[in-house]
CSV table of C-alpha atoms in Angstrom, one decimal:
chain,number,residue,atom,x,y,z
F,11,MET,CA,-72.8,44.5,3.5
F,12,GLY,CA,-75.9,46.6,3.0
F,13,ARG,CA,-76.5,48.9,0.0
F,14,PRO,CA,-76.1,52.2,2.1
F,15,ASP,CA,-72.6,51.1,3.0
F,16,LEU,CA,-71.6,50.4,-0.6
F,17,LEU,CA,-72.9,53.7,-1.5
F,18,ASN,CA,-70.7,55.5,1.2
F,19,ARG,CA,-67.8,53.3,0.2
F,20,THR,CA,-68.2,54.4,-3.4
F,21,LEU,CA,-68.6,58.1,-2.5
F,22,GLY,CA,-65.6,58.1,-0.3
F,23,PHE,CA,-63.8,56.3,-3.3
F,24,ALA,CA,-64.9,58.9,-5.7
F,25,GLY,CA,-63.7,61.7,-3.2
F,26,SER,CA,-60.2,59.9,-3.0
F,27,VAL,CA,-59.9,59.9,-6.7
F,28,ALA,CA,-60.9,63.6,-7.0
F,29,ILE,CA,-58.2,64.5,-4.4
F,30,ALA,CA,-55.6,62.3,-6.3
F,31,VAL,CA,-56.5,63.9,-9.6
F,32,GLY,CA,-56.2,67.3,-8.2
F,33,GLY,CA,-53.0,66.4,-6.6
F,34,LEU,CA,-51.5,65.5,-9.9
F,35,ALA,CA,-51.4,69.1,-10.8
F,36,ALA,CA,-51.8,71.0,-7.4
F,37,GLY,CA,-50.1,68.8,-4.9
F,38,ALA,CA,-46.8,69.6,-3.3
F,39,LEU,CA,-44.9,69.0,-6.4
F,40,PRO,CA,-41.0,68.8,-6.5
F,41,LYS,CA,-39.3,71.4,-8.6
F,42,THR,CA,-36.9,68.8,-10.0
F,43,GLY,CA,-37.1,65.2,-10.7
F,44,ASP,CA,-40.8,65.3,-11.4
F,45,ASP,CA,-41.2,62.5,-13.9
F,46,LEU,CA,-45.2,62.8,-13.7
F,47,GLY,CA,-44.9,66.3,-15.4
F,48,THR,CA,-43.8,64.6,-18.8
F,49,TRP,CA,-47.2,62.8,-19.1
F,50,PRO,CA,-49.4,64.8,-21.5
F,51,VAL,CA,-52.5,64.5,-19.5
F,52,VAL,CA,-50.8,65.8,-16.4
F,53,ARG,CA,-49.2,68.5,-18.3
F,54,GLU,CA,-52.4,69.7,-19.5
F,55,LEU,CA,-53.8,69.6,-16.0
F,56,ARG,CA,-51.1,71.6,-14.6
F,57,SER,CA,-51.9,74.5,-16.9
F,58,LEU,CA,-55.1,75.0,-14.8
F,59,PRO,CA,-53.7,74.9,-11.3
F,60,LEU,CA,-56.7,76.6,-9.7
F,61,VAL,CA,-59.1,74.1,-11.3
F,62,ALA,CA,-56.9,71.3,-9.9
F,63,ILE,CA,-57.3,73.0,-6.5
F,64,ALA,CA,-61.1,72.9,-6.9
F,65,VAL,CA,-61.2,69.4,-7.9
F,66,ALA,CA,-59.1,68.4,-4.9
F,67,TYR,CA,-61.5,70.2,-2.6
F,68,VAL,CA,-64.5,68.6,-4.3
F,69,GLY,CA,-62.9,65.3,-3.3
F,70,VAL,CA,-62.2,66.3,0.3
F,71,ALA,CA,-65.9,67.3,0.7
F,72,LEU,CA,-67.1,64.1,-0.7
F,73,LEU,CA,-64.6,62.1,1.4
F,74,CYS,CA,-65.8,63.8,4.7
F,75,GLY,CA,-69.3,63.6,3.7
F,76,ALA,CA,-68.9,59.8,3.2
F,77,TRP,CA,-67.2,59.5,6.5
F,78,LEU,CA,-69.8,61.3,8.4
F,79,ARG,CA,-72.6,59.1,6.7
F,80,LEU,CA,-70.7,55.9,7.4
F,81,ARG,CA,-71.2,56.4,11.0
F,82,ARG,CA,-75.0,55.8,10.6
F,83,THR,CA,-74.4,52.3,9.6
F,84,LEU,CA,-71.6,51.1,11.7
F,85,GLU,CA,-73.7,48.5,13.6
F,86,GLU,CA,-74.3,46.6,10.3
F,87,GLN,CA,-70.7,46.4,9.4
F,88,THR,CA,-68.0,44.0,10.4
F,89,THR,CA,-64.2,45.3,11.1
F,90,ALA,CA,-63.4,43.7,7.8
F,91,ASP,CA,-66.0,45.7,6.0
F,92,LEU,CA,-64.4,48.8,7.6
F,93,VAL,CA,-60.9,47.7,6.5
F,94,ARG,CA,-62.1,47.2,2.9
F,95,THR,CA,-63.6,50.6,2.9
F,96,LEU,CA,-60.2,52.0,4.2
F,97,LEU,CA,-58.5,50.3,1.3
F,98,CYS,CA,-60.7,51.6,-1.1
F,99,TRP,CA,-60.5,55.2,0.1
F,100,ALA,CA,-56.8,55.1,0.7
F,101,GLY,CA,-55.9,53.3,-2.6
F,102,PRO,CA,-56.0,56.4,-4.9
F,103,LEU,CA,-53.8,58.4,-2.4
F,104,VAL,CA,-51.0,56.0,-2.5
F,105,PHE,CA,-49.3,56.7,-5.7
F,106,VAL,CA,-49.9,60.5,-6.0
F,107,PRO,CA,-47.3,63.3,-5.3
F,108,PRO,CA,-47.0,64.4,-1.7
F,109,MET,CA,-50.1,66.6,-0.8
F,110,PHE,CA,-51.1,69.1,2.0
F,111,SER,CA,-47.5,69.3,3.3
F,112,GLN,CA,-43.9,69.6,1.8
F,113,ASP,CA,-42.4,68.1,4.9
F,114,VAL,CA,-41.3,64.9,2.9
F,115,TYR,CA,-38.7,66.9,1.2
F,116,SER,CA,-37.4,68.0,4.6
F,117,TYR,CA,-37.1,64.3,5.4
F,118,LEU,CA,-35.2,63.5,2.2
F,119,ALA,CA,-32.8,66.3,2.8
F,120,GLN,CA,-32.1,65.4,6.4
F,121,GLY,CA,-31.7,61.8,5.5
F,122,ALA,CA,-29.2,62.9,2.9
F,123,MET,CA,-27.4,65.0,5.5
F,124,VAL,CA,-27.0,61.9,7.7
F,125,HIS,CA,-25.8,59.9,4.7
F,126,GLU,CA,-23.2,62.5,3.9
F,127,GLY,CA,-22.1,62.8,7.5
F,128,LEU,CA,-23.4,66.2,8.3
F,129,ASP,CA,-25.0,66.9,11.6
F,130,ALA,CA,-28.7,67.4,11.1
F,131,TYR,CA,-29.1,68.5,14.6
F,132,LYS,CA,-26.7,71.3,14.2
F,133,PHE,CA,-27.1,72.6,10.5
F,134,GLY,CA,-30.2,73.0,8.2
F,135,PRO,CA,-30.7,71.7,4.8
F,136,SER,CA,-29.0,74.6,3.2
F,137,ALA,CA,-25.7,73.2,4.5
F,138,LEU,CA,-26.3,70.2,2.2
F,139,GLY,CA,-27.2,71.9,-1.0
F,140,GLY,CA,-28.1,70.0,-4.1
F,141,GLN,CA,-31.7,69.1,-5.3
F,142,PHE,CA,-32.9,67.8,-2.2
F,143,ALA,CA,-32.2,70.9,-0.2
F,144,ALA,CA,-33.5,72.9,-2.9
F,145,GLU,CA,-37.1,71.4,-2.5
F,146,VAL,CA,-37.1,72.4,1.3
F,147,PRO,CA,-39.2,75.4,2.0
F,148,LEU,CA,-37.3,78.5,2.8
F,149,ILE,CA,-38.5,78.6,6.4
F,150,TRP,CA,-36.8,75.2,7.0
F,151,GLN,CA,-33.7,75.8,5.1
F,152,HIS,CA,-31.5,76.9,8.0
F,153,THR,CA,-33.4,74.9,10.9
F,154,PRO,CA,-32.0,71.6,12.4
F,155,ALA,CA,-34.0,68.5,12.4
F,156,PRO,CA,-36.6,68.2,15.3
F,157,TYR,CA,-37.0,64.4,14.8
F,158,GLY,CA,-35.5,61.6,16.8
F,159,PRO,CA,-32.4,59.5,15.7
F,160,LEU,CA,-34.5,56.6,14.9
F,161,PHE,CA,-36.3,58.4,12.3
F,162,LEU,CA,-33.1,60.2,10.9
F,163,ARG,CA,-31.4,56.9,10.5
F,164,ALA,CA,-34.5,55.6,8.5
F,165,ALA,CA,-34.4,58.6,6.5
F,166,SER,CA,-30.8,58.0,5.7
F,167,ALA,CA,-31.4,54.3,4.8
F,168,VAL,CA,-34.2,55.6,2.3
F,169,VAL,CA,-31.6,57.9,0.7
F,170,ASN,CA,-29.0,55.2,0.5
F,171,VAL,CA,-31.7,53.0,-1.4
F,172,THR,CA,-33.2,55.4,-3.7
F,173,GLY,CA,-30.2,57.6,-4.4
F,174,PRO,CA,-31.0,61.0,-6.1
F,175,HIS,CA,-34.4,59.8,-7.6
F,176,MET,CA,-36.7,62.0,-6.0
F,177,MET,CA,-40.1,60.1,-6.9
F,178,TRP,CA,-38.8,56.9,-5.5
F,179,GLY,CA,-37.6,58.6,-2.2
F,180,VAL,CA,-41.1,60.0,-1.8
F,181,LEU,CA,-42.6,56.7,-2.2
F,182,ALA,CA,-40.3,55.2,0.3
F,183,PHE,CA,-41.4,57.4,2.8
F,184,ARG,CA,-45.0,56.8,2.0
F,185,LEU,CA,-44.3,53.3,2.5
F,186,ILE,CA,-43.1,53.9,6.1
F,187,ALA,CA,-46.2,56.1,6.6
F,188,LEU,CA,-48.3,53.3,5.4
F,189,VAL,CA,-46.5,50.9,7.9
F,190,GLY,CA,-47.7,53.3,10.7
F,191,VAL,CA,-51.4,53.1,9.3
F,192,ALA,CA,-51.2,49.5,9.3
F,193,LEU,CA,-50.3,49.3,12.9
F,194,ILE,CA,-53.2,51.5,13.8
F,195,VAL,CA,-55.6,49.5,11.9
F,196,LEU,CA,-54.3,46.2,13.4
F,197,CYS,CA,-54.1,47.5,17.0
F,198,LEU,CA,-57.2,49.6,17.5
F,199,PRO,CA,-59.8,47.0,17.5
F,200,GLY,CA,-58.0,44.9,20.2
F,201,LEU,CA,-57.4,48.2,22.1
F,202,ALA,CA,-61.0,49.2,21.8
F,203,ALA,CA,-62.2,45.8,23.1
F,204,ARG,CA,-60.3,46.1,26.2
F,205,PHE,CA,-62.2,49.1,27.3
F,206,GLY,CA,-65.6,48.1,26.0
F,207,VAL,CA,-65.6,50.3,23.0
F,208,PRO,CA,-67.1,48.9,19.6
F,209,ALA,CA,-64.3,48.1,17.2
F,210,GLN,CA,-66.4,49.4,14.4
F,211,ARG,CA,-66.5,52.7,15.9
F,212,ALA,CA,-62.9,52.8,17.1
F,213,LEU,CA,-61.9,52.2,13.3
F,214,TRP,CA,-64.3,54.6,12.0
F,215,PHE,CA,-63.0,57.5,14.1
F,216,GLY,CA,-59.2,56.6,14.2
F,217,ALA,CA,-58.5,54.7,11.1
F,218,LEU,CA,-61.0,56.1,8.5
F,219,ASN,CA,-60.7,59.7,9.9
F,220,PRO,CA,-60.2,61.9,6.9
F,221,LEU,CA,-57.3,63.7,8.7
F,222,LEU,CA,-55.5,60.3,8.7
F,223,LEU,CA,-56.2,59.7,5.0
F,224,LEU,CA,-55.1,63.2,3.9
F,225,HIS,CA,-52.1,63.6,6.2
F,226,PHE,CA,-50.8,60.1,6.9
F,227,VAL,CA,-51.4,58.4,3.5
F,228,ALA,CA,-51.3,61.5,1.1
F,229,GLY,CA,-49.2,63.7,3.3
F,230,MET,CA,-46.8,60.9,4.6
F,231,HIS,CA,-45.9,62.6,7.7
F,232,ASN,CA,-43.6,60.5,10.1
F,233,ASP,CA,-46.2,61.2,12.8
F,234,ALA,CA,-47.9,58.2,11.0
F,235,ILE,CA,-45.2,55.8,12.2
F,236,MET,CA,-44.9,57.4,15.6
F,237,VAL,CA,-48.6,56.9,16.3
F,238,GLY,CA,-48.5,53.4,14.9
F,239,LEU,CA,-45.8,52.2,17.3
F,240,MET,CA,-47.5,54.2,20.2
F,241,ALA,CA,-50.7,52.1,19.3
F,242,ALA,CA,-48.7,48.9,19.0
F,243,GLY,CA,-47.2,49.7,22.4
F,244,LEU,CA,-50.4,50.1,24.0
F,245,TYR,CA,-51.9,47.1,22.5
F,246,ALA,CA,-49.0,45.1,23.7
F,247,ALA,CA,-49.6,46.5,27.3
F,248,VAL,CA,-53.1,45.5,27.3
F,249,ARG,CA,-52.2,42.0,26.1
F,250,ASN,CA,-50.0,41.8,29.3
F,251,ARG,CA,-46.7,42.3,27.6
F,252,PRO,CA,-45.7,45.6,29.2
F,253,ALA,CA,-42.1,45.3,28.6
F,254,LEU,CA,-42.6,45.0,24.8
F,255,GLY,CA,-45.2,47.9,25.0
F,256,ALA,CA,-42.7,50.1,26.9
F,257,ALA,CA,-39.9,49.4,24.2
F,258,LEU,CA,-42.2,50.2,21.4
F,259,ILE,CA,-43.3,53.4,23.0
F,260,ALA,CA,-39.6,54.4,23.6
F,261,ALA,CA,-39.0,53.7,20.0
F,262,ALA,CA,-42.0,55.8,18.8
F,263,ALA,CA,-40.5,58.8,21.2
F,264,LEU,CA,-37.2,58.3,19.3
F,265,ILE,CA,-39.1,59.5,16.3
F,266,LYS,CA,-41.1,62.2,17.9
F,267,ALA,CA,-40.8,63.0,21.5
F,268,PRO,CA,-44.5,63.4,22.5
F,269,ALA,CA,-45.1,59.5,22.2
F,270,ALA,CA,-43.2,59.4,25.5
F,271,LEU,CA,-46.4,60.5,27.4
F,272,ALA,CA,-47.8,56.8,26.6
F,273,LEU,CA,-45.3,55.4,29.0
F,274,LEU,CA,-47.4,56.8,31.7
F,275,THR,CA,-50.4,55.1,30.4
F,276,ILE,CA,-48.6,51.7,30.4
F,277,LEU,CA,-47.5,52.3,34.0
F,278,VAL,CA,-51.2,52.6,35.0
F,279,LEU,CA,-52.4,49.8,33.0
F,280,CYS,CA,-49.6,47.5,34.4
F,281,PRO,CA,-49.1,48.7,37.9
F,282,ARG,CA,-47.2,45.6,39.1
F,283,ALA,CA,-44.6,45.9,36.3
F,284,TRP,CA,-43.0,49.3,36.9
F,285,LEU,CA,-39.5,47.8,37.1
F,286,ARG,CA,-39.8,46.0,33.9
F,287,ILE,CA,-41.6,48.8,32.1
F,288,GLY,CA,-38.8,51.2,33.2
F,289,ALA,CA,-35.8,48.8,32.3
F,290,ALA,CA,-37.5,48.1,29.0
F,291,ALA,CA,-38.1,51.7,28.1
F,292,ALA,CA,-34.6,52.8,29.2
F,293,ALA,CA,-32.8,49.8,27.3
F,294,SER,CA,-34.8,50.6,24.1
F,295,ALA,CA,-34.2,54.4,24.2
F,296,VAL,CA,-30.6,54.3,25.1
F,297,GLY,CA,-29.9,51.3,22.7
F,298,LEU,CA,-31.5,52.9,19.8
F,299,GLN,CA,-29.6,56.2,20.4
F,300,LEU,CA,-26.4,54.6,20.7
F,301,ALA,CA,-27.1,52.4,17.6
F,302,SER,CA,-27.9,55.4,15.5
F,303,GLY,CA,-24.5,56.9,16.0
F,304,LEU,CA,-26.2,60.5,16.2
F,305,SER,CA,-26.0,63.0,18.9
F,306,ILE,CA,-28.8,64.1,21.5
F,307,GLY,CA,-29.0,67.3,19.8
F,308,TRP,CA,-32.6,66.4,18.6
F,309,ILE,CA,-33.8,67.2,22.1
F,310,SER,CA,-32.8,70.9,21.8
F,311,ALA,CA,-33.9,70.9,18.2
F,312,MET,CA,-37.5,70.1,19.2
F,313,ARG,CA,-38.2,74.0,19.4
F,314,THR,CA,-37.8,74.0,15.6
F,315,PRO,CA,-41.4,73.6,14.7
F,316,THR,CA,-42.5,76.7,17.0
F,317,SER,CA,-41.4,79.1,14.2
F,318,VAL,CA,-44.4,78.3,12.3
F,319,ARG,CA,-47.6,80.4,12.6
F,320,ASN,CA,-50.6,79.0,10.8
F,321,GLY,CA,-53.7,80.5,12.8
F,322,LEU,CA,-54.4,77.3,14.9
F,323,SER,CA,-52.4,77.8,17.8
F,324,PHE,CA,-54.3,79.8,20.5
F,325,SER,CA,-51.3,80.9,22.5
F,326,THR,CA,-49.1,81.9,19.4
F,327,ASP,CA,-52.2,84.1,17.9
F,328,VAL,CA,-52.8,85.7,21.2
F,329,GLY,CA,-49.2,86.5,21.5
F,330,PHE,CA,-49.1,88.0,18.1
F,331,LEU,CA,-52.3,90.0,18.8
F,332,LEU,CA,-50.8,91.3,22.0
F,333,ASP,CA,-47.6,92.2,20.2
F,334,ALA,CA,-49.7,94.3,17.6
F,335,LEU,CA,-51.5,96.0,20.5
F,336,GLY,CA,-48.1,97.2,21.9
F,337,TRP,CA,-47.4,94.7,24.7
F,338,PRO,CA,-43.7,94.2,25.1
F,339,GLU,CA,-42.4,90.9,24.1
F,340,PRO,CA,-45.6,89.0,25.0
F,341,MET,CA,-45.0,85.7,23.0
F,342,GLN,CA,-42.9,83.7,25.4
F,343,ILE,CA,-44.9,84.7,28.4
F,344,ILE,CA,-48.2,83.7,26.7
F,345,ARG,CA,-46.7,80.4,25.4
F,346,THR,CA,-45.3,79.4,28.7
F,347,ALA,CA,-48.7,80.2,30.4
F,348,ALA,CA,-50.4,78.1,27.9
F,349,ALA,CA,-48.0,75.3,28.0
F,350,ILE,CA,-48.4,75.1,31.9
F,351,ALA,CA,-52.2,75.2,31.5
F,352,GLY,CA,-52.1,72.6,28.9
F,353,CYS,CA,-50.1,70.3,31.3
F,354,LEU,CA,-52.3,70.9,34.1
F,355,LEU,CA,-55.3,70.0,31.9
F,356,ALA,CA,-53.3,66.9,30.8
F,357,GLY,CA,-52.8,65.8,34.3
F,358,TRP,CA,-56.6,66.5,35.1
F,359,ALA,CA,-57.7,64.4,32.1
F,360,LEU,CA,-55.2,61.5,33.2
F,361,LEU,CA,-56.8,61.3,36.5
F,362,ARG,CA,-60.5,61.7,35.5
F,363,ALA,CA,-60.6,59.9,32.2
F,364,PRO,CA,-62.7,56.6,32.2
F,365,ASN,CA,-59.6,54.5,31.5
F,366,PRO,CA,-55.9,55.1,30.8
F,367,VAL,CA,-55.9,55.1,27.2
F,368,ALA,CA,-58.9,57.6,26.9
F,369,GLY,CA,-56.8,59.7,29.4
F,370,LEU,CA,-53.9,59.6,27.3
F,371,GLY,CA,-56.0,60.9,24.1
F,372,LEU,CA,-57.5,63.7,26.3
F,373,ALA,CA,-54.2,64.5,27.8
F,374,LEU,CA,-52.4,64.8,24.3
F,375,SER,CA,-55.4,66.9,23.1
F,376,SER,CA,-54.8,69.5,25.8
F,377,ILE,CA,-51.1,69.7,25.2
F,378,ILE,CA,-51.6,70.1,21.4
F,379,LEU,CA,-54.2,72.6,21.5
F,380,LEU,CA,-52.4,74.8,24.0
F,381,GLY,CA,-49.0,74.2,22.4
F,382,PRO,CA,-47.0,76.9,20.5
F,383,VAL,CA,-47.8,75.3,17.1
F,384,VAL,CA,-50.9,73.2,16.0
F,385,HIS,CA,-50.8,71.3,12.7
F,386,PRO,CA,-54.0,69.4,11.7
F,387,TRP,CA,-52.2,66.0,11.7
F,388,TYR,CA,-51.1,66.6,15.3
F,389,LEU,CA,-54.6,65.9,16.5
F,390,LEU,CA,-54.2,62.3,15.3
F,391,TRP,CA,-51.7,61.8,18.1
F,392,ALA,CA,-54.8,62.1,20.4
F,393,PHE,CA,-57.5,60.8,18.2
F,394,ILE,CA,-56.2,57.4,18.0
F,395,PRO,CA,-56.1,56.7,21.7
F,396,MET,CA,-59.5,58.5,22.0
F,397,ALA,CA,-61.0,56.2,19.6
F,398,ALA,CA,-60.0,53.3,21.5
F,399,GLY,CA,-60.8,54.5,25.1
F,400,LEU,CA,-63.8,56.8,24.7
F,401,ARG,CA,-67.2,55.1,24.4
F,402,ARG,CA,-68.5,58.3,23.1
F,403,ILE,CA,-66.5,60.6,20.8
F,404,PRO,CA,-67.0,64.5,21.5
F,405,PRO,CA,-68.9,65.9,18.7
F,406,ALA,CA,-66.1,68.6,18.6
F,407,ALA,CA,-63.6,66.0,17.6
F,408,VAL,CA,-65.7,64.8,14.7
F,409,TRP,CA,-66.6,68.2,13.2
F,410,GLY,CA,-62.9,69.3,14.1
F,411,SER,CA,-61.8,66.5,12.0
F,412,VAL,CA,-63.9,67.7,9.1
F,413,GLY,CA,-63.0,71.5,9.5
F,414,LEU,CA,-59.3,70.7,9.7
F,415,SER,CA,-59.4,68.3,6.7
F,416,LEU,CA,-60.6,71.4,4.9
F,417,PHE,CA,-57.8,73.7,6.4
F,418,LEU,CA,-54.8,73.2,4.1
F,419,LEU,CA,-54.2,73.6,0.4
F,420,PRO,CA,-53.1,70.4,-1.5
F,421,THR,CA,-50.0,72.3,-2.5
F,422,GLY,CA,-48.7,72.3,1.1
F,423,ALA,CA,-47.8,75.9,0.5
F,424,PRO,CA,-49.4,79.1,2.3
F,425,ALA,CA,-52.8,80.0,0.9
F,426,PHE,CA,-53.2,83.0,-1.7
F,427,PRO,CA,-56.6,84.5,-2.5
F,428,ALA,CA,-57.2,82.8,-5.9
F,429,ALA,CA,-56.4,79.5,-4.4
F,430,VAL,CA,-58.8,80.1,-1.5
F,431,VAL,CA,-61.6,81.0,-3.9
F,432,ALA,CA,-60.8,77.8,-6.0
F,433,ALA,CA,-60.9,75.7,-2.7
F,434,SER,CA,-64.2,77.4,-1.6
F,435,VAL,CA,-65.9,76.7,-4.9
F,436,GLY,CA,-64.7,73.1,-4.9
F,437,THR,CA,-66.0,72.6,-1.3
F,438,VAL,CA,-69.3,74.2,-2.1
F,439,ALA,CA,-69.7,71.9,-5.3
F,440,GLY,CA,-68.8,68.8,-3.2
F,441,LEU,CA,-71.4,69.8,-0.4
F,442,LEU,CA,-73.9,70.4,-3.1
F,443,TYR,CA,-73.5,66.9,-4.6
F,444,LEU,CA,-73.7,65.5,-1.1
F,445,ARG,CA,-77.0,67.5,-0.6
F,446,MET,CA,-78.5,66.1,-3.8
F,447,ARG,CA,-77.5,62.4,-2.8
F,448,PRO,CA,-79.1,61.8,0.5
F,449,PRO,CA,-78.1,58.5,2.3
F,450,VAL,CA,-80.5,55.7,2.0
F,451,ALA,CA,-81.7,54.9,5.3
F,452,ALA,CA,-81.6,51.2,6.9
F,453,PRO,CA,-85.4,51.1,7.5
F,454,GLN,CA,-86.2,52.2,3.9
F,455,LEU,CA,-84.0,49.5,2.5
F,456,ALA,CA,-85.5,46.7,4.7
F,457,ALA,CA,-89.1,47.8,3.5
F,458,ALA,CA,-87.8,47.9,-0.1
F,459,ALA,CA,-86.4,44.4,0.4
F,460,ALA,CA,-89.7,43.1,2.0
F,461,THR,CA,-91.6,44.3,-1.0
F,462,SER,CA,-89.3,43.1,-3.7
């Protein structure tokens, strides 16, 4: 591996270390059961939370810079080189507290509810009480779980194994997320090869994307295992195993429903196996639903996330703007119109894309961006199939990944002015360092090697 690649790997590693150090004091820390808070170094760091936020943002800027620079040397690398880089960048983020989101505490509370026999599709965590419910943000205290029965059963199993130990429960959910990341890494090269996309480019945009590292590894969202199973299902289909692919996609949809759209992709990839695909998907979905012993209340609960407003949803922001201007009850109209437009664009993308997997990525992008709520990690639903199916990644997707990586605070809580200032200072410091450390160009290296 050439020297510029080693520099990029080291730069990204330094960024991940800075994110991890900042996360010890400014992550989405639990209110109880926080064993790390007893460590003297961590206790001192937590006395300076704004400094910790700035340090974390220095790391995000360095990680994003390393990722962008890495693109220039992809042709010089093997897939093994990129996997080693991924391990290097992800390693520091594995053993830190949750970062950029507090969702893992909802997972623990919902798992405890199922474990205790409470209907998580009918009641919110407040019905559970105790330390797990106390960690859930107020906005989610009375809302039912929007996740499928496969995930809630997995969450219940985590609570059954880890008991009341918060830290071990968090690490167990990170392990589940890492399984999803591993599936993405294993399946992306084979998927990309099927459509003539360089495996290195697919791994760079998909697996090494800063959004994946921040929100699937550090944030441990259950979207990671959903996307991992979806990627595995698509890979099985291109390997001429459509029934297995359909079963895996159905399992992904029983974690989060949007994965079900990938069934259309498998039908297009394997047009002579429609009967087997339908039978396998139905058997997997019905079998897992019945085996879970849970109700189908998760279908109606899918509207739960729409109560969030974070400024990223076009339809929701327009609805609030019209409401402020005196338009009576505009929100539902705007959201419905945007959803219809998103579905129409998705259909157009599926028909016009260069291949079915690229079409899936573009279709999911349309649905997400015009949906009632948009979180940065939602874009990874689309970016993984786009990485495998598109021979040219749109610049908007690349720069959007960088911009959204800088969007959320490591605390996972709403921003406040002092935190925004600290994050801005950290980002500028990271960018200034990148400016002072220009990448070494391959021709310069070759000339230096020839004269040495």
